[in-house]
CSV table of C-alpha atoms in Angstrom, one decimal:
chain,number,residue,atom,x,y,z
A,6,UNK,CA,2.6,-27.0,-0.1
A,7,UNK,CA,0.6,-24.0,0.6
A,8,UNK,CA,-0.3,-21.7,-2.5
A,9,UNK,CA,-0.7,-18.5,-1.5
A,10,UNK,CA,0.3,-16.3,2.1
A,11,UNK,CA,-2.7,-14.0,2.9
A,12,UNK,CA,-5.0,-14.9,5.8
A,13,UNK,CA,-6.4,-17.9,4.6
A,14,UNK,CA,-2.7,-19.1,3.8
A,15,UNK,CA,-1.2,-18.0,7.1
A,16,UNK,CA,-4.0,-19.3,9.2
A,17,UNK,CA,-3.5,-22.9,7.0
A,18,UNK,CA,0.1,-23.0,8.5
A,19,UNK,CA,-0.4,-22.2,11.9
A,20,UNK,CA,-2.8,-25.1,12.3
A,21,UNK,CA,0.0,-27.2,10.1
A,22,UNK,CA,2.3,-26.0,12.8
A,23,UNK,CA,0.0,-26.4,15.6
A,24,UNK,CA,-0.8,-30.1,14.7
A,25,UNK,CA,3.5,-30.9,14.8
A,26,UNK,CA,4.5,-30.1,11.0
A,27,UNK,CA,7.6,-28.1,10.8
A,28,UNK,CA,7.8,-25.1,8.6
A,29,UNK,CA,10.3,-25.0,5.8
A,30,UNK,CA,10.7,-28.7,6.4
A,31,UNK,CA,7.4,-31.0,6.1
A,32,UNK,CA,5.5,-27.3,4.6
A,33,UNK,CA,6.2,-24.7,2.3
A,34,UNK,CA,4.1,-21.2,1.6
A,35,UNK,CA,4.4,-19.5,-1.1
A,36,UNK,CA,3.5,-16.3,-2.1
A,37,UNK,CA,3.4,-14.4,-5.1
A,38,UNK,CA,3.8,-10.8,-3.3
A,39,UNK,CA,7.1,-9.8,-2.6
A,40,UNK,CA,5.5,-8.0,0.7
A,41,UNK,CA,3.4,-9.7,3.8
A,42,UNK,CA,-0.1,-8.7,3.9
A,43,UNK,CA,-2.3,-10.8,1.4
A,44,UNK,CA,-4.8,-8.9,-0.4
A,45,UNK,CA,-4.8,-5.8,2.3
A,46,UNK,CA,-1.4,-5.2,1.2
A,47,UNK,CA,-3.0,-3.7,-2.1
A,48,UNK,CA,-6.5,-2.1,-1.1
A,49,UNK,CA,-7.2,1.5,-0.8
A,50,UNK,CA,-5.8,2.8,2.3
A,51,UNK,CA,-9.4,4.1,4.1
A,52,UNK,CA,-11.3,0.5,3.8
A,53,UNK,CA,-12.3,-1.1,6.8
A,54,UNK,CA,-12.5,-3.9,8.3
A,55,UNK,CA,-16.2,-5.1,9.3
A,56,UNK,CA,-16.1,-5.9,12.8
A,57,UNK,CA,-13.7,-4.1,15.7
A,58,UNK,CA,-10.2,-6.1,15.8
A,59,UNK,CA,-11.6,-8.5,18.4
A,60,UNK,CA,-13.6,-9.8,15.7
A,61,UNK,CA,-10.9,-10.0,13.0
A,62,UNK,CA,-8.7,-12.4,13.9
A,63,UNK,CA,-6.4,-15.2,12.8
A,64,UNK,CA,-6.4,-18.3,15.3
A,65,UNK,CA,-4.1,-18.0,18.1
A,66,UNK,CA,-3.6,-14.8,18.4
A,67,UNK,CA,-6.0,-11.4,18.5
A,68,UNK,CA,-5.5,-8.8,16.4
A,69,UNK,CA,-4.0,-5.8,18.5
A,70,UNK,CA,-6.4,-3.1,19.6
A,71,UNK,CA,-7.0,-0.1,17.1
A,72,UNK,CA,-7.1,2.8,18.6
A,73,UNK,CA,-9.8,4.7,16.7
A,74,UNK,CA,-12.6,5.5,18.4
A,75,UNK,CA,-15.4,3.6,15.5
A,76,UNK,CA,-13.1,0.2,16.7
A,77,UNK,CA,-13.1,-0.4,12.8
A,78,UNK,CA,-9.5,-1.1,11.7
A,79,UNK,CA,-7.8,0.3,8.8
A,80,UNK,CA,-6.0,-2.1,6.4
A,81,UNK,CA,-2.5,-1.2,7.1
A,82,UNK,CA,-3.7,-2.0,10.8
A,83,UNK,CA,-4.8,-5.7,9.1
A,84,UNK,CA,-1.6,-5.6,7.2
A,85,UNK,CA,0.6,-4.8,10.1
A,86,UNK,CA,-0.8,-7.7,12.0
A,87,UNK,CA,-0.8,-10.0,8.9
A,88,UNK,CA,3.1,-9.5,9.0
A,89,UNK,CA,3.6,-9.9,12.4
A,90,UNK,CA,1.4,-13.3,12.8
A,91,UNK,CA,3.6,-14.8,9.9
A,92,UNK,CA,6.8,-13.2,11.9
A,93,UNK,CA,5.5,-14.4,15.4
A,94,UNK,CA,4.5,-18.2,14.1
A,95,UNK,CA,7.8,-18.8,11.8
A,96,UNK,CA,5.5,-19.6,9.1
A,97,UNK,CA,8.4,-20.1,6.3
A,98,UNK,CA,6.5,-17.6,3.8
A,99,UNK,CA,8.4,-17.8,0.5
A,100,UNK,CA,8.6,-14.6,-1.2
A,101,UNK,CA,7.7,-13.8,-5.3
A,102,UNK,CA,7.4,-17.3,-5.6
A,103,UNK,CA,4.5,-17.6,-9.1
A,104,UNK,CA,2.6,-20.9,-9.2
A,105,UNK,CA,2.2,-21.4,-12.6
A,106,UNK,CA,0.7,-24.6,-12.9
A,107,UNK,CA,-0.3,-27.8,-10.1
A,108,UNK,CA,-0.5,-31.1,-12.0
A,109,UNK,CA,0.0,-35.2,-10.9
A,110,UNK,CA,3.8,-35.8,-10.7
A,111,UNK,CA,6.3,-38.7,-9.8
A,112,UNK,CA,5.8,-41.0,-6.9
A,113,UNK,CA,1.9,-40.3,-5.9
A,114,UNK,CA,2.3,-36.5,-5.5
A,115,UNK,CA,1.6,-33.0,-6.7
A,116,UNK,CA,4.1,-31.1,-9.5
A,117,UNK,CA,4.1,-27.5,-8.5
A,118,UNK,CA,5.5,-25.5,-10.8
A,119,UNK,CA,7.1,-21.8,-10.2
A,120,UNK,CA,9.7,-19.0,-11.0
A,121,UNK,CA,11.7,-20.9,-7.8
A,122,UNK,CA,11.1,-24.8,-9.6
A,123,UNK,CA,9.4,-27.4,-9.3
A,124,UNK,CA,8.3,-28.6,-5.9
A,125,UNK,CA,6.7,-32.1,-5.5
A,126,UNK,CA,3.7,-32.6,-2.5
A,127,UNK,CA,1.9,-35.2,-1.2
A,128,UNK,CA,-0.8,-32.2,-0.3
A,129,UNK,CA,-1.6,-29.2,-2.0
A,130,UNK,CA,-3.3,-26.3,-0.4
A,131,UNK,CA,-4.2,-23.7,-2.7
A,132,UNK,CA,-5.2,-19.8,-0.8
A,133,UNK,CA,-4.7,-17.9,-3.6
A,134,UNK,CA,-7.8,-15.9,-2.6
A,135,UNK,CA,-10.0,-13.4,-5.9
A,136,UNK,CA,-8.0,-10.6,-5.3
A,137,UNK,CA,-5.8,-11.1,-8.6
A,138,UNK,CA,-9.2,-11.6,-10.8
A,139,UNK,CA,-11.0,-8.8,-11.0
A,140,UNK,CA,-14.4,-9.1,-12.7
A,141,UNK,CA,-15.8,-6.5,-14.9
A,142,UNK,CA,-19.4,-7.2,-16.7
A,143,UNK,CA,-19.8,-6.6,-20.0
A,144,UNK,CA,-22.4,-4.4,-21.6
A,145,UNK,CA,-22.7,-3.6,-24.7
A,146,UNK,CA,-21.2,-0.6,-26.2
A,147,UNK,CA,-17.8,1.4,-25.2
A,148,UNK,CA,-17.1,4.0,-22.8
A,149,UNK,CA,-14.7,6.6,-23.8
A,150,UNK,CA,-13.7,7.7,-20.3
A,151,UNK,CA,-11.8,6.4,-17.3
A,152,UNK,CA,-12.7,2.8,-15.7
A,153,UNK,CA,-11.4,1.5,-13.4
A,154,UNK,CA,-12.2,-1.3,-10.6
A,155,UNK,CA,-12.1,-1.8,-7.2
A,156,UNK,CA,-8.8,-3.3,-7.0
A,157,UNK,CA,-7.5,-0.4,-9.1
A,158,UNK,CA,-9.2,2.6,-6.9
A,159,UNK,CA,-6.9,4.5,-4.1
A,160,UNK,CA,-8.1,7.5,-2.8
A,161,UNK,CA,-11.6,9.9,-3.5
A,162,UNK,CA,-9.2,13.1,-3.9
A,163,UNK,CA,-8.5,11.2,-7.9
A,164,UNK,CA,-12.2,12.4,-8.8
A,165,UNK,CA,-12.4,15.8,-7.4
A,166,UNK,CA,-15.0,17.8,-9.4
A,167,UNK,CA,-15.9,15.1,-11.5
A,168,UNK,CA,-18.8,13.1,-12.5
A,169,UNK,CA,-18.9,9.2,-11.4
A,170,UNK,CA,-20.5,6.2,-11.8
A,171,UNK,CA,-20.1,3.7,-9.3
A,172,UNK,CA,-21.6,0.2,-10.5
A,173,UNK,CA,-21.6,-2.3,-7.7
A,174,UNK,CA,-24.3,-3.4,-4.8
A,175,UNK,CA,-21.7,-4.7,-2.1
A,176,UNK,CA,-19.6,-3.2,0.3
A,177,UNK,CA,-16.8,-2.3,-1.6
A,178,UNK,CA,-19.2,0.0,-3.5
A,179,UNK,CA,-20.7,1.6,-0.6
A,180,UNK,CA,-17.7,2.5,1.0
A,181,UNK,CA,-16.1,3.9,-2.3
A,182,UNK,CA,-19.6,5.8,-3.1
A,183,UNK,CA,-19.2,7.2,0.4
A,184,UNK,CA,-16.1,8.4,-0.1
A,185,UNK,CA,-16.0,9.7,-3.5
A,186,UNK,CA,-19.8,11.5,-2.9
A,187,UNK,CA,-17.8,14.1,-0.9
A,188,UNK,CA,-15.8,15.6,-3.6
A,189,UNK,CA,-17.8,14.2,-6.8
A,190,UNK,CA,-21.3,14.2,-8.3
A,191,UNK,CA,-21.7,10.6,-8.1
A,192,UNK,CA,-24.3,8.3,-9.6
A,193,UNK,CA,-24.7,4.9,-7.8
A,194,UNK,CA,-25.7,1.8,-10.1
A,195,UNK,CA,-27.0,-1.7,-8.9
A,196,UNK,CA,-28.8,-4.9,-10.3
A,197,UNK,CA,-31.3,-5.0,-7.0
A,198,UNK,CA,-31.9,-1.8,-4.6
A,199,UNK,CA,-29.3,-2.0,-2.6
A,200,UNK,CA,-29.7,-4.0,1.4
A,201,UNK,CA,-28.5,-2.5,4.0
A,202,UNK,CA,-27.6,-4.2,7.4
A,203,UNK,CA,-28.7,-2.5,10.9
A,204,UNK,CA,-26.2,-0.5,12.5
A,205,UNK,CA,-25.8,-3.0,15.2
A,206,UNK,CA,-24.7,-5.6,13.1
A,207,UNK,CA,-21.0,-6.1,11.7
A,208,UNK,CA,-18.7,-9.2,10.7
A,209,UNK,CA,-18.7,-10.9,14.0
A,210,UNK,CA,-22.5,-11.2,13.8
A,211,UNK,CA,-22.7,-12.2,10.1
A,212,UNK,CA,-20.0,-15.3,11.0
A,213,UNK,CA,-22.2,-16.6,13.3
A,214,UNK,CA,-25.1,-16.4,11.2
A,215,UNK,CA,-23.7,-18.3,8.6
A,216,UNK,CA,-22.2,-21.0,10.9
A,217,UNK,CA,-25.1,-21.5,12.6
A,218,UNK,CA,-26.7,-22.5,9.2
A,219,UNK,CA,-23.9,-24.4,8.1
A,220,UNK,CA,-24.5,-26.3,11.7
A,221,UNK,CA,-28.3,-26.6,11.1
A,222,UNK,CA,-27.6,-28.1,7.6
A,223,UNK,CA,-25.3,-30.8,8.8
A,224,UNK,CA,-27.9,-31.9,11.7
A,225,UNK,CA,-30.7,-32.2,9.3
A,226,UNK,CA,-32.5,-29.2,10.1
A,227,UNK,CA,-33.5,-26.2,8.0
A,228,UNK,CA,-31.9,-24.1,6.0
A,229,UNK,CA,-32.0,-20.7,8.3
A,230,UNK,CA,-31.3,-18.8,4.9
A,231,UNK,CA,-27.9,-17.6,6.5
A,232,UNK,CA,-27.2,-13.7,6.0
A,233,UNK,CA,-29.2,-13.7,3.1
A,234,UNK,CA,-32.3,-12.4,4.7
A,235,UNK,CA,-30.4,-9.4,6.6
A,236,UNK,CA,-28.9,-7.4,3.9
A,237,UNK,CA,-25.5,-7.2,2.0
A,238,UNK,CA,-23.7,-3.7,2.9
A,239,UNK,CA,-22.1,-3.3,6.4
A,240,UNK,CA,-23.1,0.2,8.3
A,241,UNK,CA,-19.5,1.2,9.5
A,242,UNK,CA,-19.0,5.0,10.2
A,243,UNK,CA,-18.1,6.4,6.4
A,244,UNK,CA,-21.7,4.5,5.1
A,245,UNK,CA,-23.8,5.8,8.3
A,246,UNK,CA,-22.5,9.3,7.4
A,247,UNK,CA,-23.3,8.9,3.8
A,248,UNK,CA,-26.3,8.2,4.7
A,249,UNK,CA,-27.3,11.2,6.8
A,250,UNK,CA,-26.2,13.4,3.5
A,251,UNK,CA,-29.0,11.1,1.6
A,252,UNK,CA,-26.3,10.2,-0.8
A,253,UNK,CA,-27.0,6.3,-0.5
A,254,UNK,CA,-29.4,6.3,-3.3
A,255,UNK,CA,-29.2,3.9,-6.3
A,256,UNK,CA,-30.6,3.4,-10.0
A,257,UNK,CA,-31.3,0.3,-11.5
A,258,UNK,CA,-28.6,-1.7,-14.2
A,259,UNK,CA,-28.4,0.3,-17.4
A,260,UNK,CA,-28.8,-1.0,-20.3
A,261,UNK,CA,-25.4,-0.3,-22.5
A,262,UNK,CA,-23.0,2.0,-22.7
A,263,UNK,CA,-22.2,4.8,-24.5
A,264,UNK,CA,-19.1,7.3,-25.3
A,265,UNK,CA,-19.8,9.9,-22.6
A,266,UNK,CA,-21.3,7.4,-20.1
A,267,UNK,CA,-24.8,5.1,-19.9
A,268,UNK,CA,-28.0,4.7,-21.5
A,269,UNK,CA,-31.4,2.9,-19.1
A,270,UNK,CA,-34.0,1.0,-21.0
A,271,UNK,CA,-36.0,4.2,-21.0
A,272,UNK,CA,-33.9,6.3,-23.0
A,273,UNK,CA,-32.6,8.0,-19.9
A,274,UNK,CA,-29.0,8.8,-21.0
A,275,UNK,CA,-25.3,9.9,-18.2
A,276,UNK,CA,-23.4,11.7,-19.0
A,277,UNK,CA,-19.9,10.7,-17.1
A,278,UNK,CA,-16.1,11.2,-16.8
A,279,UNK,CA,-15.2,7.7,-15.0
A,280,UNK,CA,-17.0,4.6,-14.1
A,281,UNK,CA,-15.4,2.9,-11.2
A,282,UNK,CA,-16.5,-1.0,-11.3
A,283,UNK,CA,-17.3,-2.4,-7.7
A,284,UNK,CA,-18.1,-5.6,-9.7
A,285,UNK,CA,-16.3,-8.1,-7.4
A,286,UNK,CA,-13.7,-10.6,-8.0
A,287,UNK,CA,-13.2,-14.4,-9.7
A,288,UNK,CA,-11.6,-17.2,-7.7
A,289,UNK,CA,-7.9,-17.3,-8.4
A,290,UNK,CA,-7.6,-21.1,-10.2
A,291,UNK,CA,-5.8,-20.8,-12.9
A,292,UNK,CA,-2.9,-22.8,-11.8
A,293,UNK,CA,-5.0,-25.7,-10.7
A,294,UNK,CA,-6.1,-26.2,-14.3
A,295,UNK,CA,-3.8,-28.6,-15.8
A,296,UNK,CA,-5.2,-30.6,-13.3
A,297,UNK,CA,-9.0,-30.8,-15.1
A,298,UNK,CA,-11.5,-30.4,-11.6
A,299,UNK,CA,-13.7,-27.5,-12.7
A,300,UNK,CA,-17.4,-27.8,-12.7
A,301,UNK,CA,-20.1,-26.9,-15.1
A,302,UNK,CA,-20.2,-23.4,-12.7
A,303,UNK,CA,-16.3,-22.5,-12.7
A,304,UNK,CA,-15.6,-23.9,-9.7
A,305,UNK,CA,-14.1,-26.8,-8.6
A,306,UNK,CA,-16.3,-29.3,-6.5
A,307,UNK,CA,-15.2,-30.3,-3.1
A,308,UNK,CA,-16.5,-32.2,0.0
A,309,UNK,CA,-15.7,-29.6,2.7
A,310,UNK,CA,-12.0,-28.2,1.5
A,311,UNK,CA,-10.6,-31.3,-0.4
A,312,UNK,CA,-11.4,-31.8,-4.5
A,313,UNK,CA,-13.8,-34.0,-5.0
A,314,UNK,CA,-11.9,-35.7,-7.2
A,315,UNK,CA,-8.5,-35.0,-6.4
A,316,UNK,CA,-8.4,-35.7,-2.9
A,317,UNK,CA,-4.3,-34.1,-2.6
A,318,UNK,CA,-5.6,-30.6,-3.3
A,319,UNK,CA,-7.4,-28.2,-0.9
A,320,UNK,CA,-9.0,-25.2,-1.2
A,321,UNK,CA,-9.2,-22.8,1.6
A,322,UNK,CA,-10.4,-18.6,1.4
A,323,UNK,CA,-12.4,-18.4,-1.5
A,324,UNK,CA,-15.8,-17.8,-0.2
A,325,UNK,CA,-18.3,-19.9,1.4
A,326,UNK,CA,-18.3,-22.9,-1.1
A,327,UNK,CA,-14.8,-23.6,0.8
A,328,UNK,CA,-16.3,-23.3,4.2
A,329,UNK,CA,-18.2,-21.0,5.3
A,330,UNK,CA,-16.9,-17.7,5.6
A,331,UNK,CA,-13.5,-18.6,4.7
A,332,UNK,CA,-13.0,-15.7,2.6
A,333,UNK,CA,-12.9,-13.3,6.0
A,334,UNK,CA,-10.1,-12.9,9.1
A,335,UNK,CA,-13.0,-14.6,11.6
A,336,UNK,CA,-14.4,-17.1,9.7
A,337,UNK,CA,-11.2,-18.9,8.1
A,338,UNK,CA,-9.9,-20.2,10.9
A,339,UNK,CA,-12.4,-23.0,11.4
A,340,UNK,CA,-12.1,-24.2,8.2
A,341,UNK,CA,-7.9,-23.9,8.0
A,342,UNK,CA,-8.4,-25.7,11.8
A,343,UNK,CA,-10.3,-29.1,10.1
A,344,UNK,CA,-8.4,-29.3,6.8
A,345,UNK,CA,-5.0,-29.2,8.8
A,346,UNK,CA,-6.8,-32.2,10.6
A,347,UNK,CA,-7.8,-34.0,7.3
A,348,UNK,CA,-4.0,-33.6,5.7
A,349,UNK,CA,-2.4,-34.8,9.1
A,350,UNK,CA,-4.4,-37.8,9.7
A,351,UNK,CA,-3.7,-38.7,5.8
A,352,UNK,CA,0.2,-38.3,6.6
């Protein structure tokens, strides 16, 4: 059973497929989305992928070309070729299907429990990816005006004339800050000044970075550090313009807030209409917690994708601690390729 039909879910099956499991019949996705797609299904329509479709793909097959001339797809491009993957492998994606719980059923296996029953596995594989838990901080003091976060945000043309915060050091912010600068006075709030990466260097390169440190790791060498050292915030066209109107300027965390906006440890005081919250996103786990696995840190412990101790359940697309780069189109496919390999060689 595979929990969850975005990238990391579909790229799970095809290597279930690939390795002589029949969909529908030895493994079941489900999905809680009543559309294809995954996560890019609901972002705003003008993100971007980090890397040219060549560099953004699912195993098997490449994404098709996009024809803009940046090479940067849109997400209804990702979307597009999300729902044609699933079409083209016959992954068996079951639609609106709600996990609402895993625990230890009958006869050695897992109880899955959703809106369609109950499904007993010998494997679980849960993708359910962050998107679903978005994370907002908590300061002290309340804000009067519009919030909203990442997930929530659509289009810059919503703030026209106004006055925004953006809070948020990572992509998401810098993109949305890009965009929203053109038709808003915008004010740009991070923890640490932000990092920025050199034009030359997208998604492709920050996979390989990270895998040859996970490589380095395994052989006893050093720790290279990974993409750590490089910077956080990809340059793709819409942050690279931003930049050349010297709008990609940020002030440091504030210390509370207040009815019309924020208040710094200063005294400086902002006055704003809506605070949009680039704050990132929690893994999605709530269904595996009958099951008892978290860790001190929220997270459950695993050797590679498989629970530590629950050696039935795997966890694929939530970020590096279940493989590295598994959260992104290029970098999930090595880690759905070796835990199809560990759940075939146990059946």
């Amino acid at each position: 059973m595979v929990i969850g039909g975005g990238q990391a879910g579909l790229a799970t099956g095809f290597y279930l497929r690939r390795a002589g499991l029949v969909p529908g019949k030895d493994f079941v996705i489900l999905d809680a989305a009543d559309q294809p797609g995954g996560a890019w299904a609901e972002m705003w329509p003008t993100l971007r992928t980090f890397s040219p479709t060549q560099h953004s793909s699912l195993p098997g097959w490449m994404m098709p070309a996009w024809t803009a001339d940046d090479g940067y797809p849109l997400a209804a491009h990702v979307v597009d070729y999300l729902t044609r993957y699933e079409e083209r492998y016959q992954l068996s994606v079951l639609r609106g299907a709600r996990v609402s719980s895993v625990r230890c059923g009958d006869r050695g296996r897992l109880a899955v429990s959703t809106n369609h029953g109950v499904w007993l596995a010998e494997h679980v594989v849960s993708a359910a990816g962050t998107w679903s838990r978005p994370f907002v901080p908590t300061y002290p003091g309340r804000f009067a005006g519009r919030q909203l976060h990442t997930a929530q945000y659509r289009q810059a043309s919503d703030f026209a004339g106004q006055r925004v915060m953006i809070v948020g050091g990572g992509n998401s912010a810098a993109q949305i800050l890009a965009e929203v600068s053109e038709v808003a006075d915008t004010t740009w709030v991070t923890l640490r000044p932000p990092r920025f990466l050199p034009d030359d260097v997208d998604g492709r390169a920050l996979f390989e970075i990270a895998t040859n440190r996970r490589r380095s790791r395994e052989a006893g060498g050093p720790d290279t550090g990974g993409v750590a050292g490089l910077g956080d915030i990809v340059m793709v066209d819409s942050v690279r313009a931003a930049r050349d109107r010297d709008v990609l300027h940020a002030r440091g965390p504030f210390e509370q807030l207040t009815h019309d906006g924020a208040r710094w440890h200063d005294g400086t005081q902002l006055t704003v209409d809506t605070i949009i919250w680039c704050t990132g996103f929690r893994p999605a786990l709530h269904h595996l917690a009958p099951l008892g696995l978290r860790g001190p840190n929220g997270l459950i412990p695993t050797e590679g994708t498989q629970a530590v101790k629950e050696p039935r359940l795997h966890l694929v697309g939530y970020g590096d601690w279940t493989g590295p780069a598994s959260a992104t189109l290029i970098g999930v496919g090595q880690t759905a390729r070796a835990l199809a390999a560990e759940i075939t060689a146990a059946l």
